[in-house]
XYZ file of C-alpha atoms in Angstrom:
694
model
C -21.451 -25.765 25.458
C -23.847 -24.547 22.776
C -25.538 -22.294 25.306
C -22.182 -20.831 26.261
C -21.307 -20.050 22.647
C -24.669 -18.513 21.859
C -24.556 -16.555 25.083
C -21.214 -15.018 24.279
C -22.301 -14.112 20.746
C -25.707 -12.683 21.519
C -24.984 -10.962 24.799
C -26.357 -13.475 27.315
C -23.949 -13.993 30.181
C -22.858 -17.664 30.494
C -22.782 -17.379 34.293
C -26.323 -16.167 34.897
C -29.817 -17.219 33.857
C -31.382 -14.930 31.261
C -34.718 -13.363 31.947
C -37.796 -14.387 29.950
C -37.797 -11.067 28.098
C -34.148 -11.495 27.205
C -34.785 -15.000 25.845
C -37.575 -13.595 23.672
C -35.284 -10.925 22.282
C -32.595 -13.536 21.565
C -35.055 -15.801 19.723
C -36.219 -12.852 17.648
C -32.618 -11.920 16.987
C -31.854 -15.460 15.758
C -34.938 -15.511 13.504
C -33.826 -12.247 11.937
C -30.352 -13.624 11.356
C -31.771 -16.826 9.768
C -33.804 -14.739 7.350
C -30.754 -12.630 6.592
C -28.688 -15.748 5.839
C -31.225 -16.839 3.222
C -31.140 -13.371 1.671
C -27.373 -13.278 1.554
C -27.182 -16.720 -0.023
C -28.970 -15.155 -2.950
C -27.073 -11.875 -3.121
C -23.565 -12.811 -1.934
C -23.443 -9.781 0.361
C -23.069 -9.486 4.094
C -20.559 -10.342 6.754
C -20.195 -13.666 8.579
C -17.924 -13.611 11.604
C -16.189 -16.546 13.237
C -16.066 -15.807 16.942
C -12.836 -16.938 18.620
C -13.429 -17.491 22.326
C -10.602 -17.420 24.813
C -9.608 -20.313 27.073
C -9.721 -18.177 30.179
C -13.465 -17.588 29.698
C -14.787 -21.055 28.840
C -11.856 -23.406 29.449
C -12.703 -25.532 26.399
C -10.482 -24.063 23.659
C -11.499 -22.142 20.581
C -15.172 -22.291 19.650
C -16.783 -21.009 16.498
C -20.176 -19.452 15.926
C -21.568 -17.617 12.946
C -23.111 -14.186 13.033
C -24.301 -12.528 9.871
C -25.013 -8.860 9.290
C -26.353 -7.725 5.955
C -25.753 -4.118 4.929
C -28.707 -2.326 3.316
C -26.166 -0.512 1.140
C -24.592 -3.680 -0.265
C -25.993 -3.208 -3.781
C -24.691 0.334 -3.989
C -21.220 -0.675 -2.790
C -21.148 -3.634 -5.198
C -21.348 -1.115 -8.021
C -18.297 0.641 -6.558
C -15.897 -2.223 -5.708
C -12.817 -0.035 -5.423
C -14.336 2.084 -2.651
C -14.960 -0.803 -0.253
C -17.324 -0.359 2.664
C -18.033 3.042 4.136
C -18.866 4.641 7.458
C -22.534 3.837 6.826
C -21.717 0.109 6.791
C -19.843 0.457 10.061
C -22.898 2.103 11.617
C -25.225 -0.654 10.446
C -23.018 -3.526 11.548
C -22.092 -1.829 14.822
C -25.796 -1.318 15.608
C -26.443 -5.045 15.306
C -23.252 -5.960 17.115
C -23.945 -3.796 20.170
C -27.720 -4.226 20.112
C -27.651 -6.936 22.773
C -24.015 -6.759 23.712
C -22.636 -8.498 26.765
C -20.101 -11.026 27.895
C -16.307 -10.838 27.904
C -14.010 -9.506 25.132
C -13.642 -11.974 22.266
C -12.107 -12.403 18.811
C -14.035 -12.689 15.537
C -13.049 -13.114 11.872
C -15.068 -11.261 9.181
C -16.358 -13.305 6.268
C -14.647 -10.962 3.799
C -11.342 -12.110 5.303
C -11.796 -15.806 4.501
C -9.936 -15.883 1.153
C -6.326 -15.620 2.371
C -3.614 -17.564 0.567
C -1.941 -20.504 2.327
C 0.864 -19.419 4.618
C -0.599 -15.957 5.213
C 0.527 -14.270 8.443
C -1.906 -13.708 11.304
C -3.275 -10.180 11.822
C -4.824 -9.308 15.184
C -6.775 -6.037 15.150
C -7.012 -4.274 18.520
C -9.716 -1.576 18.364
C -9.617 1.998 19.551
C -12.116 3.792 21.737
C -15.206 2.267 20.057
C -14.211 -1.283 21.009
C -16.463 -2.866 18.356
C -13.617 -4.463 16.429
C -15.097 -3.154 13.167
C -12.501 -0.406 12.725
C -11.005 -2.110 9.646
C -14.362 -2.702 7.953
C -13.321 -0.754 4.845
C -10.172 -2.877 4.553
C -11.499 -6.352 5.368
C -11.681 -7.675 1.812
C -8.156 -6.686 0.763
C -6.594 -7.596 4.098
C -8.328 -10.968 3.975
C -6.498 -11.860 0.758
C -3.065 -11.658 2.394
C -3.715 -12.106 6.146
C -5.605 -14.384 8.517
C -7.577 -11.570 10.180
C -8.905 -11.674 13.750
C -10.601 -8.656 15.322
C -11.047 -8.054 19.042
C -14.545 -7.094 20.162
C -14.880 -5.403 23.561
C -18.569 -5.196 24.552
C -19.960 -1.823 25.589
C -20.691 -2.948 29.146
C -17.348 -4.667 29.578
C -14.987 -3.134 32.144
C -11.930 -5.316 31.643
C -8.850 -3.361 32.819
C -5.979 -2.620 30.454
C -3.665 -5.161 32.079
C -6.259 -7.930 31.598
C -6.795 -6.952 27.943
C -3.031 -7.184 27.459
C -3.096 -10.637 29.084
C -5.922 -11.730 26.792
C -4.050 -10.584 23.659
C -0.809 -12.092 24.926
C -2.419 -15.494 25.469
C -3.726 -15.440 21.912
C -0.307 -14.434 20.549
C 1.456 -17.214 22.465
C -1.154 -19.793 21.503
C -0.969 -18.971 17.782
C 2.817 -18.784 17.861
C 2.882 -22.245 19.430
C 0.612 -23.576 16.667
C 2.542 -21.909 13.827
C 6.009 -20.958 15.118
C 7.268 -19.791 11.707
C 4.300 -17.517 10.972
C 4.678 -13.778 11.685
C 1.957 -12.183 13.798
C 0.843 -8.634 13.024
C -0.708 -6.522 15.763
C -2.718 -3.636 14.299
C -3.678 -1.200 17.032
C -5.809 1.909 16.693
C -5.382 4.636 19.341
C -5.831 2.832 22.679
C -5.302 -0.452 20.846
C -1.853 0.767 19.803
C -0.865 1.114 23.471
C -2.050 -2.424 24.183
C -0.115 -3.715 21.148
C 3.091 -2.050 22.390
C 2.617 -3.627 25.812
C 2.159 -7.092 24.307
C 5.241 -6.663 22.105
C 7.356 -5.545 25.069
C 6.380 -8.688 26.994
C 7.003 -11.064 24.070
C 10.367 -10.111 22.631
C 11.099 -13.646 21.433
C 7.946 -13.949 19.314
C 8.045 -12.766 15.694
C 5.756 -9.713 15.843
C 5.139 -6.776 13.529
C 3.274 -3.729 14.834
C 1.064 -1.360 12.850
C 0.018 1.510 15.097
C -2.555 4.046 13.888
C -2.366 7.333 15.809
C -0.900 5.659 18.915
C -2.086 7.513 22.001
C 1.181 6.947 23.858
C 1.241 10.521 25.158
C -2.181 11.983 25.905
C -2.705 15.626 25.017
C -4.066 16.804 28.396
C -5.176 20.122 26.937
C -7.794 18.130 25.025
C -8.519 15.100 27.222
C -9.044 16.810 30.614
C -11.822 19.195 29.420
C -13.484 16.234 27.689
C -13.477 14.224 30.908
C -14.900 17.174 32.861
C -17.641 17.726 30.312
C -18.698 14.058 30.421
C -18.988 14.135 34.210
C -21.625 16.881 34.099
C -23.699 15.347 31.279
C -26.997 13.698 32.316
C -27.143 9.905 32.305
C -30.103 9.768 29.931
C -28.328 11.100 26.834
C -29.105 8.031 24.636
C -32.838 8.213 25.390
C -32.834 11.973 24.947
C -31.285 11.679 21.489
C -33.877 9.143 20.386
C -36.747 11.327 21.621
C -35.360 14.473 20.006
C -34.717 12.901 16.588
C -37.741 10.606 16.716
C -36.077 7.376 15.639
C -34.086 4.486 17.009
C -32.404 3.365 13.780
C -31.985 4.452 10.174
C -35.447 4.595 8.647
C -36.327 3.129 5.282
C -37.215 6.539 3.750
C -33.818 7.885 4.817
C -32.051 4.867 3.353
C -33.898 5.377 0.075
C -32.923 9.062 0.095
C -29.270 8.126 0.623
C -29.347 5.723 -2.325
C -30.936 8.363 -4.529
C -28.393 11.005 -3.533
C -25.488 8.639 -4.099
C -26.701 7.661 -7.552
C -27.431 11.277 -8.489
C -24.135 12.721 -7.266
C -21.534 10.068 -8.061
C -18.586 12.227 -7.008
C -19.852 13.625 -3.735
C -22.270 10.806 -2.968
C -19.794 9.102 -0.651
C -19.397 12.232 1.454
C -23.165 12.757 1.591
C -23.656 9.138 2.598
C -21.203 9.460 5.488
C -22.806 12.684 6.713
C -26.278 11.165 6.663
C -24.978 7.895 8.105
C -23.772 9.672 11.215
C -26.924 11.724 11.644
C -29.190 8.749 10.994
C -27.359 6.589 13.504
C -26.945 8.926 16.464
C -28.730 6.399 18.705
C -26.210 3.758 17.590
C -23.376 6.068 18.535
C -25.014 6.730 21.878
C -25.224 2.982 22.525
C -21.571 2.497 21.588
C -20.518 5.479 23.682
C -22.856 5.867 26.659
C -21.607 8.271 29.303
C -20.369 5.642 31.748
C -18.534 3.795 28.931
C -16.815 6.950 27.713
C -15.656 7.756 31.212
C -14.366 4.206 31.557
C -12.575 4.450 28.172
C -10.754 7.585 29.318
C -9.573 5.771 32.425
C -8.638 2.775 30.276
C -6.681 5.115 28.010
C -4.721 6.610 30.892
C -3.761 3.229 32.320
C -2.889 1.819 28.865
C -0.697 4.848 28.085
C 1.106 4.611 31.424
C 1.773 0.895 31.002
C 2.937 1.215 27.363
C 5.323 4.041 28.204
C 6.868 2.082 31.067
C 7.589 -0.896 28.796
C 8.239 0.676 25.371
C 12.025 0.435 25.724
C 11.700 -3.359 25.770
C 9.977 -3.520 22.346
C 12.075 -5.228 19.658
C 9.394 -5.779 17.022
C 9.459 -3.881 13.741
C 6.902 -1.077 13.851
C 4.932 0.957 11.327
C 3.330 4.097 12.783
C 0.526 5.757 10.818
C 0.254 9.360 11.928
C -2.644 11.652 10.989
C -1.741 15.280 10.455
C -5.050 16.601 11.778
C -5.378 14.552 14.962
C -4.798 16.846 17.927
C -7.074 15.120 20.454
C -4.854 12.426 21.859
C -1.335 12.940 20.527
C 1.319 15.357 19.397
C 3.754 14.905 16.504
C 6.736 15.584 18.761
C 5.753 12.681 21.012
C 5.505 10.318 18.050
C 8.937 11.423 16.801
C 10.384 10.572 20.205
C 8.607 7.198 20.155
C 10.021 6.459 16.692
C 13.545 7.090 17.978
C 12.935 4.806 20.972
C 11.701 1.877 18.886
C 14.637 0.097 17.187
C 12.996 -0.721 13.831
C 10.373 1.938 13.237
C 8.819 3.534 10.144
C 6.622 6.616 10.510
C 4.131 7.230 7.731
C 2.789 10.773 8.052
C -0.619 11.429 6.489
C -0.998 15.168 6.791
C -4.520 15.464 5.343
C -6.160 12.815 7.524
C -7.826 12.989 10.929
C -8.298 10.827 14.014
C -10.402 8.062 12.432
C -7.759 7.099 9.893
C -9.098 3.735 8.755
C -12.523 5.168 7.868
C -11.222 7.899 5.554
C -11.223 7.814 1.761
C -7.768 7.655 0.263
C -6.419 5.526 3.127
C -5.781 1.952 2.007
C -3.991 -0.108 4.636
C -2.899 -2.820 2.197
C -1.419 -0.237 -0.178
C 0.437 1.384 2.728
C 1.832 -2.008 3.728
C 2.999 -2.554 0.141
C 4.604 0.880 -0.124
C 6.583 0.421 3.096
C 7.715 -3.139 2.221
C 6.111 -4.180 5.516
C 4.522 -7.426 4.351
C 6.316 -10.690 4.955
C 5.540 -14.356 5.288
C 8.927 -15.272 6.760
C 11.567 -13.717 8.987
C 12.126 -10.723 6.715
C 10.543 -9.059 3.689
C 11.425 -10.698 0.373
C 10.910 -8.404 -2.617
C 10.039 -11.378 -4.795
C 8.113 -13.953 -2.762
C 6.325 -11.303 -0.642
C 5.418 -9.059 -3.561
C 1.681 -8.388 -3.905
C 0.425 -7.624 -7.408
C -1.182 -4.187 -7.822
C -4.959 -4.047 -7.876
C -6.874 -2.607 -10.817
C -7.472 0.541 -8.796
C -3.768 0.896 -7.973
C -2.820 0.445 -11.628
C -5.333 3.057 -12.690
C -4.024 5.404 -10.013
C -0.472 5.004 -11.312
C -1.568 5.750 -14.874
C -3.632 8.740 -13.756
C -0.670 10.122 -11.794
C 1.398 10.158 -14.998
C -1.375 10.980 -17.446
C -0.100 14.526 -17.998
C 3.378 13.282 -18.967
C 1.971 10.591 -21.260
C -0.489 12.935 -22.961
C 2.085 15.711 -23.323
C 4.750 13.496 -24.913
C 2.515 11.238 -27.111
C 4.999 8.317 -26.963
C 5.913 6.439 -30.147
C 6.873 2.816 -29.488
C 8.601 0.623 -32.051
C 9.664 -2.999 -31.823
C 11.434 -5.489 -34.075
C 9.826 -8.707 -35.282
C 11.690 -12.014 -35.589
C 12.233 -11.359 -39.321
C 13.882 -8.003 -38.576
C 10.920 -5.827 -39.584
C 10.368 -2.709 -37.468
C 6.711 -2.097 -36.540
C 4.911 0.636 -34.627
C 3.654 -1.606 -31.846
C 5.077 -3.839 -29.165
C 4.370 -6.985 -31.170
C 8.073 -7.808 -31.343
C 8.437 -8.238 -27.580
C 8.642 -11.893 -26.442
C 5.496 -13.150 -24.751
C 7.120 -15.800 -22.580
C 9.818 -15.183 -20.010
C 12.484 -15.052 -18.929
C 13.274 -11.821 -20.749
C 15.884 -9.200 -19.853
C 15.235 -5.674 -21.181
C 18.477 -3.684 -21.262
C 18.571 -0.029 -22.276
C 19.296 3.634 -21.732
C 18.077 5.500 -18.640
C 16.696 9.004 -19.260
C 17.349 11.781 -16.772
C 15.316 11.066 -13.589
C 13.793 8.037 -15.306
C 11.172 10.053 -17.206
C 10.850 7.236 -19.750
C 9.531 4.713 -17.213
C 5.818 5.589 -16.733
C 4.859 5.607 -20.452
C 6.896 2.477 -21.188
C 5.791 0.338 -18.247
C 2.108 1.266 -18.619
C 2.048 0.717 -22.401
C 3.760 -2.688 -22.198
C 1.249 -3.721 -19.542
C -1.701 -2.351 -21.506
C -0.737 -3.650 -24.954
C 1.009 -6.930 -24.150
C -0.170 -7.696 -20.605
C 3.477 -7.971 -19.560
C 4.366 -6.880 -16.044
C 7.927 -5.538 -15.983
C 9.927 -6.067 -12.796
C 12.385 -3.193 -12.714
C 15.746 -3.388 -10.943
C 16.336 -0.139 -9.068
C 18.807 1.472 -6.686
C 18.300 0.238 -3.080
C 17.795 3.825 -1.887
C 14.298 3.703 -3.410
C 13.324 0.975 -0.938
C 14.537 2.530 2.302
C 12.206 4.113 4.842
C 14.806 6.440 6.324
C 13.011 9.025 8.469
C 15.976 11.400 8.128
C 16.084 11.272 4.333
C 16.404 14.612 2.539
C 13.452 13.694 0.305
C 10.000 12.379 1.122
C 10.349 8.620 0.675
C 6.666 8.394 -0.285
C 7.654 9.689 -3.729
C 9.148 6.220 -4.335
C 5.885 4.385 -3.578
C 5.183 3.854 -7.276
C 8.287 1.705 -7.719
C 7.240 -0.619 -4.906
C 3.620 -0.839 -6.094
C 4.753 -1.737 -9.630
C 7.139 -4.448 -8.487
C 10.510 -2.746 -8.361
C 13.347 -4.802 -6.862
C 16.671 -3.606 -5.392
C 19.356 -4.233 -7.995
C 21.778 -7.031 -7.185
C 23.180 -10.044 -8.992
C 21.212 -12.336 -6.682
C 17.896 -10.593 -7.434
C 18.557 -10.761 -11.208
C 19.210 -14.471 -10.761
C 15.988 -15.046 -8.809
C 13.826 -13.017 -11.196
C 15.094 -14.832 -14.299
C 14.693 -18.161 -12.525
C 11.021 -17.237 -12.033
C 10.765 -16.508 -15.800
C 10.017 -12.835 -15.181
C 10.276 -9.912 -17.587
C 13.125 -7.951 -16.018
C 14.095 -4.329 -16.714
C 17.787 -3.498 -16.206
C 19.686 -0.231 -16.630
C 23.434 -1.002 -16.510
C 24.156 2.752 -16.342
C 22.051 3.085 -13.186
C 22.268 6.269 -11.121
C 25.124 7.722 -13.167
C 22.980 7.630 -16.304
C 19.763 8.776 -14.632
C 21.540 11.746 -12.997
C 23.822 12.740 -15.855
C 25.261 16.205 -16.420
C 24.920 18.791 -19.166
C 25.796 17.481 -22.606
C 25.654 13.838 -21.505
C 22.168 12.997 -22.757
C 22.051 9.696 -24.669
C 25.531 8.699 -23.479
C 25.838 5.224 -21.969
C 27.716 4.767 -18.683
C 28.007 1.014 -18.590
C 30.488 -1.073 -16.584
C 33.357 -2.739 -18.389
C 32.455 -6.251 -17.248
C 29.646 -8.316 -18.815
C 27.628 -8.503 -15.603
C 24.257 -9.703 -16.891
C 25.233 -11.913 -19.842
C 26.153 -15.082 -17.958
C 23.137 -15.081 -15.638
C 20.855 -14.506 -18.652
C 22.395 -17.464 -20.482
C 22.027 -19.712 -17.426
C 18.233 -19.497 -17.748
C 18.118 -19.088 -21.537
C 16.683 -15.591 -21.218
C 16.093 -13.431 -24.270
C 17.887 -10.077 -24.124
C 15.953 -7.140 -25.614
C 18.113 -4.039 -26.226
C 16.218 -0.749 -26.388
C 16.792 2.966 -26.709
C 14.682 6.010 -25.797
C 14.992 9.646 -26.822
C 13.031 12.793 -26.060
C 14.382 14.188 -22.797
C 16.050 17.085 -24.638
C 12.623 17.966 -26.073
C 10.970 18.525 -22.686
C 13.634 20.368 -20.642
C 17.186 21.704 -20.487
C 19.563 21.091 -17.597
C 20.580 24.484 -16.194
C 22.130 23.353 -12.891
C 23.919 20.015 -12.854
C 26.159 18.336 -10.250
C 29.233 20.266 -11.347
C 27.374 23.578 -10.959
C 25.969 22.642 -7.549
C 29.443 21.833 -6.219
C 30.245 25.532 -6.563
C 27.283 26.580 -4.367
C 28.086 25.809 -0.683
C 24.523 25.058 0.456
C 23.787 22.823 -2.536
C 27.193 21.170 -2.233
C 26.450 20.160 1.371
C 23.024 18.826 0.410
C 24.491 16.830 -2.462
C 27.167 15.296 -0.249
C 24.587 14.318 2.382
C 22.252 12.848 -0.258
C 25.116 10.852 -1.786
C 26.056 9.547 1.642
C 22.465 8.482 2.383
C 22.031 6.816 -1.021
C 25.300 4.892 -0.946
C 27.459 4.137 -3.973
C 26.914 0.725 -5.541
C 29.984 1.297 -7.725
C 32.308 2.424 -4.971
C 35.882 1.612 -5.950
C 35.128 1.717 -9.679
C 37.815 3.928 -11.237
C 35.728 4.680 -14.332
C 33.184 7.477 -14.662
C 30.512 4.961 -13.618
C 31.864 5.143 -10.078
C 31.130 8.875 -9.921
C 27.586 8.380 -8.588
C 26.652 11.665 -6.982
C 23.047 11.921 -5.817
C 21.554 15.298 -6.604
C 18.450 16.879 -8.078
C 19.236 18.778 -11.292
C 17.887 22.249 -11.985
C 15.661 21.966 -15.050
C 14.198 24.523 -17.443
C 10.981 23.111 -18.978
C 10.282 23.359 -22.698
C 7.080 23.128 -24.689
C 6.879 19.311 -24.745
C 8.260 17.437 -27.694
C 7.772 13.710 -28.100
C 9.145 10.496 -26.578
C 10.363 7.718 -28.874
C 11.096 4.106 -27.873
C 12.770 1.478 -30.042
C 13.030 -2.155 -28.907
C 15.574 -4.070 -30.962
C 15.416 -7.673 -32.083
C 15.543 -10.078 -29.117
C 18.908 -11.797 -28.685
C 18.695 -15.496 -27.865
C 20.896 -16.989 -25.150
C 19.165 -20.367 -24.865
C 21.672 -23.185 -25.474
C 24.662 -20.836 -25.165
C 25.371 -21.284 -21.446
C 28.569 -23.303 -21.975
C 29.745 -21.010 -24.750
C 29.204 -17.861 -22.685
C 31.172 -19.228 -19.740
C 34.158 -18.185 -21.791
C 35.086 -14.656 -20.719
C 35.811 -13.443 -24.241
C 32.562 -14.812 -25.670
C 30.570 -13.209 -22.843
C 32.349 -9.896 -23.412
C 31.589 -10.113 -27.104
C 27.848 -10.572 -26.499
C 27.903 -7.799 -23.904
C 29.433 -5.348 -26.370
C 26.881 -6.460 -28.973
C 24.008 -5.576 -26.632
C 25.581 -2.203 -25.804
C 26.169 -1.468 -29.482
C 22.547 -2.269 -30.353
C 21.274 0.066 -27.628
C 23.429 2.848 -29.090
C 22.110 2.032 -32.579
C 18.509 2.210 -31.312
C 19.189 5.678 -29.869
C 20.920 6.861 -33.066
C 18.036 5.550 -35.198
C 15.428 7.419 -33.139
C 17.428 10.661 -33.087
C 17.671 10.551 -36.868
C 14.083 9.510 -37.627
C 12.429 12.006 -35.264
C 13.731 14.833 -37.437
C 11.217 13.738 -40.085
C 8.282 13.414 -37.704
C 5.746 16.137 -38.608
C 4.145 15.683 -35.176
C 7.267 15.978 -33.056
C 6.090 19.325 -31.675
C 3.062 19.820 -29.437
C 0.959 22.161 -31.617
C 0.650 19.809 -34.654
C -0.346 16.985 -32.308
C -3.027 19.105 -30.671
C -4.434 20.141 -34.048
C -4.467 16.527 -35.227
C -6.378 15.316 -32.179
C -8.770 18.250 -32.397
C -9.793 17.111 -35.867
C -9.524 13.327 -35.443
C -10.571 12.865 -31.820
C -8.527 12.988 -28.657
C -8.322 9.188 -28.403
C -6.917 8.788 -31.920
C -3.324 7.625 -32.440
C -1.110 10.438 -33.714
C 0.976 9.497 -36.790
C 4.753 9.655 -36.823
C 7.670 9.273 -39.256
C 7.697 6.572 -41.944
C 9.356 3.343 -40.883
């Protein structure tokens, strides 16, 4: 048994006796790995893989072996944790993986993927043309926190047909589904792997599958693939040896590695690009071993058969699907073909990435976990739950959100006031309750301009993560939407939740800090002359649920939108322009009206984008009133009149907060941009700009 396991890991066929030379190489290989294990124990770097063997190859169930590969660039990457591994790491690990590669296809689990939370879904990665199974190397660490990750390795010399690869994957899917019937299984396929994933899904309609397909080669672009096949047929067989003789090396040399480290440290911005360029050039022999001529020819035949099989079965697929489509990949697919595929699949999201190429998962700026978050594609049960399946943003994602809104924050120099328990108003957020549940209820600026400064400052100053309740249209992935749905990614990353009474209930039960705008869309898309006017429902919708959990209610007001722009074309104006009227009606239809049937102005929820005339930026002002206690008042507030009374009190305090800010800003000597710029020029650009006297 041990011999079988070692044979499958290190490339010795379990059905034939290895030669003496091969045994020597294997012993040397093991000694090198033992030394590497000792080194990694000290440095905490490297990659251990659990190798999952298939029953059809050894008949004895799953067996586990350990294989460790240490990257020579681990110290550099440790200094840049947000970047993850790079193409250079793929080259190094692929070189060791294919160095003595033989045996049948098999599954392995990277060490970086060993920290998943209990109940995490299974993720099976099916590689593209390289077949190494290392295509997600840059994403292993983050994926491993939320998935149980298995990667399929197809050895270079392996010639398993597409139908047998599908059978292998299918057996694994059925086996794992039998072990954990309530656990979703994700199939992540890259290029050819996407075709295999579609085939497996079509044959297993009753198993809970989710597909993530990166540049699925379901329709081969013959204008590109046929010349490539012809060119390979005329190439000499000795290309790998020729490359090594021309460049004079068989692996990345130590001087080159040192040069890469020096360049990366010297040029921190472009060092990653330089590293990738040198990584490719320094590992041409590795590439030639991964893609020898006969293997490439076989891969093209494998591609054709996989495409034909996937296309013949795609109509049977019932699994939800996320397609990642590169805008600059013209080798194996066309956008029109993907659009047709998306229509064929019943539950399909297409995420178009116009600036990326064929090798999507290796490119900077592509984070698979972030994409999964932004498409609400992660789930531990039958469907995505915006609360239990929410994944907290990483430090890098938080920084990215702040950077995206840095111009707005810097231009408006927000002033934030809060009220202490004794009624004193202070210029800080000290008055906000530390412990939940808390319900923040306030006024919604036009287009929600107040959100980025407020959410980021509360998180920065008080370490409070607000869970905002938002219109459900922000969480749809409608491919026919009039706007690019990726513009709503920030709400999903920061924990937005579709507004509903049930979601308010669940959030307060979890003791969350919840942000609610009773005026909703009508307030955020108001017309000319309606700034700072509340459009709240007549009924006390949130009071009773807040009292059930003893939540504190924090009323707040914000002003400043009239200091950064004027509305020149509102909904009433656009109704008089036929083209804009049609667009507005279609947008309203797509968004849906949560207040349909409401006879008040609140029911007039027309979705449109206002025409704005920017101004030289003024200043944003926020005022959080004194928290209102509801603890111990649940029985009292069951009375309709008492609940209505508290509701009107909250609304009145929001209006008072707005009136207070509108009055006090008139005495702010730094309300305009120029005085603020002069102040920071003399006191430092990180200094806090004064405001009116409290």
